[in-house]
Coordinates of C-alpha atoms in Angstrom, one line a residue:
Chain O
M1293 CA 97.4 -28.2 0.2
A1294 CA 94.4 -28.8 -2.0
D1295 CA 92.9 -31.1 0.7
D1296 CA 93.3 -28.4 3.3
D1297 CA 91.4 -25.9 1.0
L1298 CA 88.5 -28.3 0.4
G1299 CA 88.2 -29.1 4.1
G1300 CA 88.2 -25.4 5.0
C1301 CA 85.7 -24.6 2.3
I1302 CA 83.3 -27.4 3.5
G1303 CA 83.7 -26.2 7.1
A1304 CA 82.9 -22.7 6.1
M1305 CA 79.9 -23.9 4.1
F1306 CA 78.7 -25.9 7.1
L1307 CA 79.1 -23.0 9.4
L1308 CA 77.2 -20.8 7.0
A1309 CA 74.4 -23.3 6.6
L1310 CA 74.3 -23.6 10.4
G1311 CA 74.1 -19.9 10.7
I1312 CA 71.3 -19.7 8.1
L1313 CA 69.4 -22.4 9.9
A1314 CA 69.8 -20.7 13.2
L1315 CA 68.6 -17.4 11.7
M1316 CA 65.6 -19.1 10.1
A1317 CA 64.8 -20.7 13.4
V1318 CA 65.0 -17.4 15.2
I1319 CA 62.9 -15.7 12.5
S1320 CA 60.3 -18.5 12.7
V1321 CA 60.1 -18.3 16.4
G1322 CA 60.0 -14.5 16.1
S1323 CA 57.2 -14.6 13.5
L1324 CA 55.2 -17.0 15.7
F1325 CA 55.8 -14.8 18.6
G1326 CA 54.9 -11.6 16.8
A1327 CA 51.8 -13.2 15.1
G1328 CA 50.7 -14.7 18.4
V1329 CA 51.0 -11.3 20.2
A1330 CA 49.1 -9.6 17.4
L1331 CA 46.3 -12.2 17.3
K1332 CA 46.0 -12.0 21.1
N1333 CA 45.8 -8.2 20.8
Y1334 CA 43.1 -8.4 18.0
A1335 CA 41.1 -10.9 20.0
E1336 CA 41.2 -8.6 23.1
A1337 CA 40.3 -5.6 20.9
L1338 CA 37.3 -7.5 19.5
Q1339 CA 36.2 -8.6 22.9
K1340 CA 36.4 -5.0 24.2
N1341 CA 34.8 -3.2 21.2
V1342 CA 32.2 -5.6 19.6
R1343 CA 28.9 -5.4 21.4
P1344 CA 25.4 -5.9 20.0
E1345 CA 23.2 -2.9 20.2
R1346 CA 20.4 -3.2 22.8
G1347 CA 17.2 -1.2 23.2
R1348 CA 16.5 0.8 26.3
S1349 CA 14.4 -1.6 28.4
Chain J
M1299 CA 15.4 1.9 -0.7
S1300 CA 15.8 5.1 1.3
M1301 CA 14.7 4.7 4.8
P1302 CA 13.7 7.4 7.3
Q1303 CA 15.3 7.3 10.7
E1304 CA 13.2 4.8 12.6
P1305 CA 12.8 4.4 16.4
A1306 CA 14.3 1.0 16.1
I1307 CA 17.6 -0.8 16.4
K1308 CA 19.4 -1.2 13.2
S1309 CA 20.9 -4.5 12.2
Y1310 CA 24.4 -4.8 13.6
F1311 CA 25.8 -5.4 10.1
F1312 CA 24.2 -2.1 8.8
G1313 CA 25.3 0.3 11.6
K1314 CA 27.2 -0.5 14.7
G1315 CA 29.2 -3.3 13.1
Y1316 CA 31.3 -0.6 11.2
R1317 CA 31.8 1.5 14.3
D1318 CA 32.9 -1.6 16.1
L1319 CA 35.2 -2.5 13.2
W1320 CA 36.9 0.9 13.3
D1321 CA 37.2 0.8 17.1
T1322 CA 38.7 -2.7 17.0
I1323 CA 41.2 -1.8 14.3
K1324 CA 42.4 1.2 16.3
D1325 CA 42.5 -0.6 19.6
S1326 CA 44.3 -3.6 18.1
W1327 CA 47.0 -1.3 16.5
Q1328 CA 47.5 0.5 19.8
R1329 CA 47.8 -2.8 21.6
N1330 CA 50.4 -4.0 19.1
L1331 CA 52.4 -0.7 19.6
K1332 CA 52.1 -1.0 23.3
S1333 CA 53.3 -4.7 23.2
A1334 CA 56.3 -3.8 21.1
G1335 CA 57.1 -0.8 23.4
N1336 CA 56.9 -3.1 26.5
L1337 CA 59.3 -5.6 24.9
S1338 CA 61.8 -2.9 23.9
S1339 CA 61.7 -1.3 27.3
K1340 CA 62.8 -4.6 28.8
A1341 CA 66.0 -4.3 26.8
D1342 CA 67.0 -1.0 28.5
G1343 CA 70.0 -1.6 30.7
A1344 CA 70.2 -5.3 29.8
D1345 CA 73.3 -7.3 28.9
S1346 CA 74.2 -8.0 25.3
F1347 CA 72.2 -11.3 25.0
P1348 CA 69.0 -10.2 26.7
L1349 CA 69.2 -6.9 24.9
V1350 CA 69.3 -8.7 21.5
W1351 CA 66.5 -11.0 22.7
W1352 CA 64.1 -8.3 23.8
Y1353 CA 64.8 -6.1 20.8
S1354 CA 64.2 -9.0 18.4
A1355 CA 61.0 -9.8 20.2
A1356 CA 59.9 -6.1 19.8
V1357 CA 60.8 -6.1 16.1
S1358 CA 58.9 -9.4 15.6
V1359 CA 55.8 -7.9 17.0
V1360 CA 56.2 -4.8 14.8
V1361 CA 56.9 -6.8 11.6
F1362 CA 54.9 -10.0 12.0
G1363 CA 52.3 -8.5 14.3
T1364 CA 51.5 -5.8 11.7
A1365 CA 51.1 -8.4 9.0
V1366 CA 48.7 -10.5 11.2
F1367 CA 46.9 -7.3 12.2
L1368 CA 46.4 -6.4 8.5
I1369 CA 45.1 -9.9 7.7
A1370 CA 42.8 -9.9 10.7
S1371 CA 41.4 -6.5 9.8
V1372 CA 40.7 -7.6 6.2
A1373 CA 39.1 -10.8 7.5
H1374 CA 36.9 -8.7 9.8
I1375 CA 35.8 -6.5 6.9
V1376 CA 35.1 -9.5 4.7
V1377 CA 32.9 -11.1 7.4
L1378 CA 31.0 -7.9 7.9
A1379 CA 30.5 -7.5 4.1
I1380 CA 29.3 -11.1 3.7
F1381 CA 26.7 -10.7 6.5
F1382 CA 25.7 -7.2 5.1
T1383 CA 25.1 -8.8 1.6
L1384 CA 23.3 -11.8 3.0
I1385 CA 21.0 -9.7 5.1
Y1386 CA 20.4 -7.1 2.3
L1387 CA 19.5 -9.9 0.0
A1388 CA 17.2 -11.6 2.6
F1389 CA 15.3 -8.5 3.5
S1390 CA 15.0 -7.4 -0.2
F1391 CA 13.6 -10.8 -1.0
V1392 CA 11.1 -10.8 1.8
Y1393 CA 10.1 -7.2 1.0
L1394 CA 9.6 -8.0 -2.7
A1395 CA 7.7 -11.2 -1.8
E1396 CA 5.4 -9.2 0.5
R1397 CA 4.8 -6.4 -2.2
I1398 CA 4.0 -9.0 -4.8
F1399 CA 1.7 -10.9 -2.5
L1400 CA -0.1 -7.7 -1.5
A1401 CA -0.4 -6.5 -5.1
I1402 CA -1.8 -9.9 -6.2
R1403 CA -4.4 -9.8 -3.4
G1404 CA -5.1 -6.1 -4.1
F1405 CA -4.3 -4.9 -0.6
S1406 CA -3.4 -1.3 0.0
A1407 CA -3.9 1.2 2.8
V1408 CA -6.7 3.7 2.1
C1409 CA -7.6 6.4 4.6
P1410 CA -11.3 6.6 5.3
E1411 CA -10.9 10.3 6.2
C1412 CA -8.6 11.9 3.7
H1413 CA -9.0 9.1 1.1
S1414 CA -5.4 9.0 0.3
R1415 CA -3.9 5.7 -0.7
N1416 CA -0.5 4.7 0.6
P1417 CA 1.4 1.5 0.2
L1418 CA 2.1 1.4 4.0
P1419 CA 0.5 3.1 7.0
H1420 CA 2.5 4.3 9.9
Y1421 CA 2.5 1.7 12.7
F1422 CA 2.6 2.2 16.4
C1423 CA 4.9 0.2 18.7
S1424 CA 2.6 -2.0 20.8
S1425 CA 4.6 -1.2 23.9
C1426 CA 5.8 2.4 23.8
G1427 CA 3.6 3.9 21.1
E1428 CA 6.5 5.2 19.0
V1429 CA 5.6 5.6 15.3
H1430 CA 7.4 3.4 12.9
Q1431 CA 7.0 5.0 9.5
R1432 CA 8.3 2.1 7.4
L1433 CA 7.7 -1.1 9.2
I1434 CA 9.0 -3.3 6.4
P1435 CA 11.8 -5.9 6.0
S1436 CA 14.8 -3.7 6.1
S1437 CA 18.2 -3.0 7.7
Y1438 CA 16.2 -2.8 11.0
G1439 CA 15.3 -6.4 10.7
I1440 CA 14.3 -9.0 8.1
L1441 CA 11.2 -10.5 9.7
R1442 CA 11.1 -8.5 13.0
R1443 CA 12.6 -5.4 14.3
I1444 CA 13.4 -4.3 17.8
C1445 CA 11.8 -1.0 18.8
Q1446 CA 14.0 1.4 20.8
C1447 CA 12.0 0.4 23.9
G1448 CA 13.1 -3.2 23.4
Q1449 CA 9.8 -4.5 22.0
R1450 CA 10.0 -6.9 19.1
L1451 CA 7.7 -5.9 16.3
P1452 CA 6.7 -7.9 13.2
S1453 CA 8.0 -6.1 10.1
T1454 CA 6.1 -8.0 7.5
F1455 CA 2.5 -8.8 6.5
F1456 CA 3.3 -12.5 6.8
L1457 CA 3.9 -12.2 10.6
K1458 CA 0.6 -10.3 11.2
R1459 CA 2.0 -6.8 11.2
G1460 CA -1.6 -5.7 10.6
E1461 CA -2.5 -6.5 14.2
L1462 CA -0.5 -3.4 15.3
S1463 CA -2.3 -0.1 15.5
S1464 CA -1.7 2.1 12.6
K1465 CA -2.5 5.6 11.3
C1466 CA -2.8 7.4 8.0
P1467 CA 0.6 8.9 6.9
D1468 CA -1.1 11.9 5.5
C1469 CA -3.8 13.0 8.0
G1470 CA -2.9 10.9 11.0
V1471 CA -6.3 9.3 11.5
L1472 CA -6.2 5.9 13.1
L1473 CA -6.7 3.0 10.7
S1474 CA -8.2 -0.4 11.3
R1475 CA -6.8 -3.6 9.9
E1476 CA -9.6 -3.6 7.3
H1477 CA -8.3 -0.3 5.9
T1478 CA -4.8 -1.8 5.3
E1479 CA -5.2 -5.5 4.7
T1480 CA -8.2 -6.1 2.6
K1481 CA -8.8 -6.1 -1.2
K1482 CA -10.6 -2.9 -1.9
L1483 CA -13.1 -1.9 -4.5
F1484 CA -13.9 1.8 -5.0
I1485 CA -17.0 2.7 -6.8
P1486 CA -18.0 6.3 -6.9
I1487 CA -21.6 7.2 -7.8
V1488 CA -21.3 10.3 -9.9
G1489 CA -23.9 12.7 -11.0
G1490 CA -25.2 16.2 -10.7
P1491 CA -27.2 17.6 -7.8
A1492 CA -30.6 15.9 -7.2
V1493 CA -29.9 13.1 -9.6
G1494 CA -30.7 10.6 -7.0
K1495 CA -27.2 9.5 -5.8
S1496 CA -28.0 9.2 -2.2
S1497 CA -31.1 7.1 -2.9
Y1498 CA -29.1 5.0 -5.3
L1499 CA -26.2 4.5 -2.8
L1500 CA -28.5 3.4 0.0
S1501 CA -30.6 1.1 -2.2
A1502 CA -27.4 -0.4 -3.7
V1503 CA -25.8 -1.0 -0.3
R1504 CA -29.0 -2.5 1.0
G1505 CA -29.1 -4.8 -2.0
L1506 CA -25.5 -5.9 -1.3
V1507 CA -26.2 -6.5 2.3
E1508 CA -29.5 -8.2 2.0
E1509 CA -29.2 -10.0 -1.4
V1510 CA -25.7 -10.3 -2.7
A1511 CA -23.8 -11.2 0.5
P1512 CA -26.1 -14.1 1.4
S1513 CA -26.0 -15.4 -2.1
L1514 CA -22.2 -15.3 -2.0
G1515 CA -22.2 -17.0 1.4
V1516 CA -20.3 -14.2 3.0
E1517 CA -21.0 -11.8 5.8
A1518 CA -21.5 -8.1 5.1
S1519 CA -20.8 -5.6 7.8
F1520 CA -19.9 -1.9 8.1
L1521 CA -16.5 -0.8 9.3
K1522 CA -17.9 1.9 11.6
D1523 CA -20.8 1.4 14.0
M1524 CA -22.0 4.9 13.0
E1525 CA -22.3 3.8 9.4
A1526 CA -24.4 0.7 10.5
E1527 CA -26.6 3.0 12.5
D1528 CA -27.1 5.4 9.6
F1529 CA -27.8 2.6 7.3
Q1530 CA -30.4 1.1 9.6
H1531 CA -32.0 4.5 10.1
L1532 CA -32.1 5.2 6.4
C1533 CA -33.5 1.8 5.6
E1534 CA -36.3 2.3 8.1
G1535 CA -37.0 5.5 6.3
L1536 CA -37.2 3.8 2.9
D1537 CA -39.6 1.2 4.3
K1538 CA -41.8 4.1 5.4
G1539 CA -41.6 5.8 2.0
R1540 CA -39.2 8.4 3.4
P1541 CA -36.3 9.2 1.0
P1542 CA -32.7 9.7 2.3
E1543 CA -31.9 13.2 3.4
K1544 CA -30.2 15.4 1.1
T1545 CA -26.4 15.1 1.1
Q1546 CA -24.7 18.0 2.7
D1547 CA -21.2 16.9 3.3
R1548 CA -18.7 18.1 0.7
L1549 CA -16.4 15.1 1.0
P1550 CA -17.6 11.8 -0.3
R1551 CA -20.0 10.1 2.0
A1552 CA -18.9 6.5 1.8
F1553 CA -20.3 3.3 3.0
N1554 CA -17.4 1.0 3.8
L1555 CA -18.9 -2.4 3.4
K1556 CA -16.7 -5.3 4.6
L1557 CA -17.3 -8.7 3.1
T1558 CA -15.8 -11.6 5.1
G1559 CA -16.2 -15.3 4.9
G1560 CA -15.1 -17.9 2.4
L1561 CA -13.1 -15.5 0.3
T1562 CA -10.3 -12.9 0.6
P1563 CA -11.7 -10.1 2.7
R1564 CA -13.0 -7.3 0.6
L1565 CA -13.8 -3.7 1.4
I1566 CA -16.3 -2.1 -0.9
Y1567 CA -16.2 1.7 -0.8
L1568 CA -19.4 2.9 -2.3
Y1569 CA -19.5 6.6 -2.1
D1570 CA -21.7 9.5 -2.9
P1571 CA -20.0 12.8 -3.5
A1572 CA -22.3 15.7 -2.7
G1573 CA -24.0 16.7 -5.9
E1574 CA -23.2 20.3 -5.3
A1575 CA -19.5 19.5 -5.4
Y1576 CA -19.9 18.6 -9.1
A1577 CA -21.2 22.1 -9.8
A1578 CA -17.6 23.3 -9.3
T1579 CA -14.7 21.5 -10.9
G1580 CA -12.3 22.6 -8.3
E1581 CA -14.2 20.9 -5.5
M1582 CA -13.9 17.6 -7.3
L1583 CA -10.3 17.6 -6.4
L1584 CA -11.3 16.7 -3.0
H1585 CA -12.4 13.3 -4.2
K1586 CA -9.1 11.5 -4.1
Y1587 CA -10.8 8.1 -4.6
Q1588 CA -11.0 9.2 -8.3
E1589 CA -7.3 8.3 -8.5
Y1590 CA -7.9 4.7 -8.1
F1591 CA -11.6 3.8 -8.6
S1592 CA -12.5 0.3 -9.6
G1593 CA -15.4 1.5 -11.8
M1594 CA -17.8 4.3 -11.8
I1595 CA -21.6 4.6 -11.8
F1596 CA -22.7 7.6 -13.7
L1597 CA -26.3 8.5 -12.8
I1598 CA -28.4 10.4 -15.3
D1599 CA -31.5 12.2 -14.3
P1600 CA -33.6 12.0 -17.5
F1601 CA -35.5 15.1 -16.3
A1602 CA -32.3 17.1 -16.5
L1603 CA -32.5 16.6 -20.3
P1604 CA -34.2 19.7 -21.8
M1605 CA -36.2 17.7 -24.3
V1606 CA -37.6 15.3 -21.7
R1607 CA -38.4 18.2 -19.5
Q1608 CA -40.2 19.9 -22.4
E1609 CA -42.1 16.7 -23.3
F1610 CA -43.4 16.2 -19.7
E1611 CA -43.6 19.9 -18.9
D1612 CA -47.2 19.8 -17.7
R1613 CA -46.9 16.7 -15.6
I1614 CA -43.5 17.8 -14.1
E1615 CA -45.2 20.9 -12.8
T1616 CA -47.6 18.9 -10.7
C1617 CA -44.9 16.8 -9.0
L1618 CA -41.9 19.1 -9.0
G1619 CA -41.2 18.6 -5.3
A1620 CA -41.3 14.8 -5.5
L1621 CA -39.4 14.5 -8.8
K1622 CA -36.8 17.1 -8.0
P1623 CA -35.3 17.3 -11.5
S1624 CA -31.5 18.0 -11.5
D1625 CA -30.6 21.6 -12.4
L1626 CA -27.1 20.7 -13.8
S1627 CA -27.0 19.6 -17.4
V1628 CA -25.8 16.0 -17.8
E1629 CA -23.2 16.9 -20.3
D1630 CA -21.8 19.5 -17.9
T1631 CA -21.5 17.0 -15.1
L1632 CA -19.6 14.6 -17.3
S1633 CA -17.4 17.4 -18.7
R1634 CA -16.5 18.5 -15.1
L1635 CA -15.7 15.0 -14.1
L1636 CA -13.4 14.6 -17.2
I1637 CA -11.7 17.9 -16.6
S1638 CA -11.1 16.9 -13.0
L1639 CA -9.6 13.6 -14.1
E1640 CA -7.4 15.4 -16.7
E1641 CA -6.2 18.1 -14.4
S1642 CA -5.5 16.1 -11.3
F1643 CA -5.1 12.6 -12.2
G1644 CA -3.0 12.7 -15.4
L1645 CA -5.7 11.8 -17.9
S1646 CA -4.7 13.1 -21.3
K1647 CA -7.2 15.3 -23.3
T1648 CA -7.9 12.4 -25.6
G1649 CA -7.1 9.6 -23.2
R1650 CA -9.6 6.9 -22.5
I1651 CA -10.5 5.7 -19.0
R1652 CA -10.1 2.0 -18.7
A1653 CA -12.1 1.5 -15.5
P1654 CA -15.7 0.3 -16.4
L1655 CA -18.4 3.0 -16.5
A1656 CA -22.0 2.1 -15.8
V1657 CA -24.3 4.7 -17.3
V1658 CA -27.5 4.5 -15.3
V1659 CA -30.7 6.4 -16.3
N1660 CA -32.4 6.9 -13.0
K1661 CA -36.0 7.8 -12.1
V1662 CA -37.5 5.7 -14.9
D1663 CA -40.5 4.9 -12.8
A1664 CA -41.8 8.4 -13.4
F1665 CA -44.3 8.9 -16.2
D1666 CA -43.7 5.3 -17.3
L1667 CA -40.4 6.3 -18.8
E1668 CA -39.1 2.8 -18.5
G1669 CA -41.8 1.7 -21.0
Q1670 CA -40.2 4.0 -23.5
I1671 CA -36.9 2.2 -23.3
T1672 CA -36.8 -1.4 -24.5
R1673 CA -35.1 -3.5 -22.0
A1674 CA -33.4 -6.6 -23.3
V1675 CA -32.3 -7.7 -19.9
P1676 CA -35.0 -8.2 -17.3
T1677 CA -34.6 -6.3 -14.0
G1678 CA -33.1 -8.4 -11.2
E1679 CA -31.3 -10.8 -13.5
I1680 CA -27.6 -11.0 -14.0
T1681 CA -26.7 -12.6 -17.2
Q1682 CA -23.5 -13.3 -19.1
D1683 CA -25.4 -13.0 -22.4
T1684 CA -23.4 -10.3 -24.2
Q1685 CA -25.9 -10.1 -27.0
A1686 CA -28.7 -9.2 -24.5
W1687 CA -26.5 -6.5 -22.9
N1688 CA -25.6 -5.1 -26.3
Q1689 CA -29.3 -4.9 -27.2
Q1690 CA -29.9 -3.0 -23.9
N1691 CA -26.9 -0.7 -24.6
Q1692 CA -28.2 0.1 -28.0
A1693 CA -31.8 0.7 -26.8
I1694 CA -30.7 3.2 -24.1
Q1695 CA -28.2 4.9 -26.4
E1696 CA -31.0 5.3 -29.0
W1697 CA -33.3 6.7 -26.4
L1698 CA -30.7 9.2 -25.3
W1699 CA -30.1 10.2 -29.0
K1700 CA -33.8 10.7 -29.4
W1701 CA -33.8 13.1 -26.4
D1702 CA -31.0 15.2 -27.9
A1703 CA -28.3 13.7 -25.6
G1704 CA -26.3 12.3 -28.5
G1705 CA -23.4 14.5 -27.5
L1706 CA -23.3 12.9 -24.1
V1707 CA -23.3 9.4 -25.6
H1708 CA -20.5 10.4 -28.0
Q1709 CA -18.5 11.8 -25.2
I1710 CA -19.0 8.7 -23.1
E1711 CA -18.1 6.4 -25.9
T1712 CA -14.9 8.3 -26.8
R1713 CA -13.6 8.8 -23.3
F1714 CA -14.4 5.4 -21.6
S1715 CA -13.3 2.1 -23.0
T1716 CA -15.7 -0.2 -21.1
V1717 CA -19.3 1.2 -20.9
R1718 CA -22.6 -0.4 -20.2
Y1719 CA -26.0 1.3 -20.1
F1720 CA -28.7 0.6 -17.5
V1721 CA -32.0 2.0 -16.3
C1722 CA -33.1 2.0 -12.7
S1723 CA -35.4 3.6 -10.2
A1724 CA -33.4 4.1 -7.0
L1725 CA -36.6 4.4 -5.0
G1726 CA -39.2 2.5 -7.1
H1727 CA -41.7 5.3 -7.0
M1728 CA -41.8 9.0 -6.3
P1729 CA -41.6 10.1 -2.7
D1730 CA -45.1 9.9 -1.4
P1731 CA -45.7 8.7 2.2
S1732 CA -49.1 7.4 1.2
A1733 CA -47.5 5.2 -1.5
G1734 CA -45.8 3.1 1.2
A1735 CA -42.3 1.5 1.2
F1736 CA -39.9 2.2 -1.6
A1737 CA -39.1 -0.8 -3.9
P1738 CA -35.9 0.0 -5.8
Q1739 CA -35.7 -1.4 -9.4
G1740 CA -32.6 -2.2 -11.4
V1741 CA -30.1 -0.8 -8.8
L1742 CA -27.9 -3.9 -8.3
E1743 CA -27.2 -4.7 -12.0
P1744 CA -24.8 -1.8 -12.6
L1745 CA -23.0 -2.4 -9.3
L1746 CA -22.6 -6.1 -9.9
W1747 CA -21.4 -5.5 -13.5
I1748 CA -18.7 -3.2 -12.1
L1749 CA -17.8 -5.7 -9.4
N1750 CA -17.5 -8.4 -12.0
Q1751 CA -15.4 -6.2 -14.2
A1752 CA -13.1 -5.1 -11.4
D1753 CA -13.0 -8.3 -9.4
G1754 CA -14.1 -11.3 -11.5
S1755 CA -13.6 -13.8 -8.6
F1756 CA -16.2 -12.0 -6.6
F1757 CA -18.8 -12.5 -9.2
K1758 CA -17.8 -16.1 -10.1
Q1759 CA -18.3 -17.2 -6.5
R1760 CA -21.8 -15.9 -6.7
G1761 CA -22.9 -19.0 -8.7

């Protein structure tokens, strides 16, 4: 009986760790994705808006 | 350093950079929102897994994208601020270096028309002619700026800014490079009407051109062709025994003598305010040079002293037209000069003027007046012997006391801190065509003493 409880507990802990790892992986991928999109957006905004002033020649 | 709006393109980091920053931040934020919106719209009508996938992606863009957006915005601001500071420091350093350099060399812009002095003239763009009021190292450019027309202009003395055309900020008259980038010495010749200022001015300038400049190994020339023509014409008159015509202009009539050669270019402004102007204190306000003169030559007509006039009464009558004794008392002339300096140029009632004053008793050729004044320093010699000069000072002071002009001596000694006394004859003999060419005596000594006091290096190189 005690062995069954221990096995179940380890199994639950393993599943939990697996879940956390999966969540962390998703969050990592999500953060990279979100940061990448934001960086791309900022770079495009810079490209569009930053221009040196020129005289009328 | 407040700057007027200039017809030039401001440094990116002082103007457009901040507009661009704001536009970039707004645009980037909008793009992030649009990206998140696009991702979430893909989840519409999707099954459970794709729905979670697209919504997670949208949330990632909102959460992590916003964090990156904030970091990127801060980095953008920091980069702008760093460049702003570096450029500010750079142009401030160049500007200060330029000011110090110009101050050491004694360069400033002085208008030959209105006589106002300004640290900087207004410069014209060499391409479009637009006026740049403050063409200095600034937020428009450290060493150069770009005019609105696209022309690059030097914004500092070190890059030959003086080659651009310029004008006086006060009266708008065009200035030459000599008016802005030379060491200047301003020497007014002060005295009442008919005291002999015009003759002294001409003889002194002639001495500078024909004697002093060659001995210095430099070339003397006039800034304006008209001045050179006037000088030539007047010198021809002197050689024929014809005195200079009476001064009629109310503003100072100056000879702008440029000395160029083996030393820093110098511009000597020797000027002769019309004697009549000294009859009215108010008119003296016109003489702006008095704000910054290097030294002053105060001419005394001995025949304006009542006792001298009384002593030589009979002889004066016979040559009144040639001698032309001044009508204005010498004390009054000096008092009006001091009042003008007090009222207009901040001299206190008891303040002393530090610029050197050469007190010159003119017309000493008449009635052998010179013989009455012991001269310790022979005419035509410049000496560093202080004792000899002190003896001459004392002799002339005693002579003035003797002729009841002690009050004048007292006033001079209490109001001027550096004084030396001289005698001269600006023409050498009284106007008389039959007597031949004029031969001025003792004209250069006062001038060279002032030049030495105001600009020691000038005199040193004479040896």
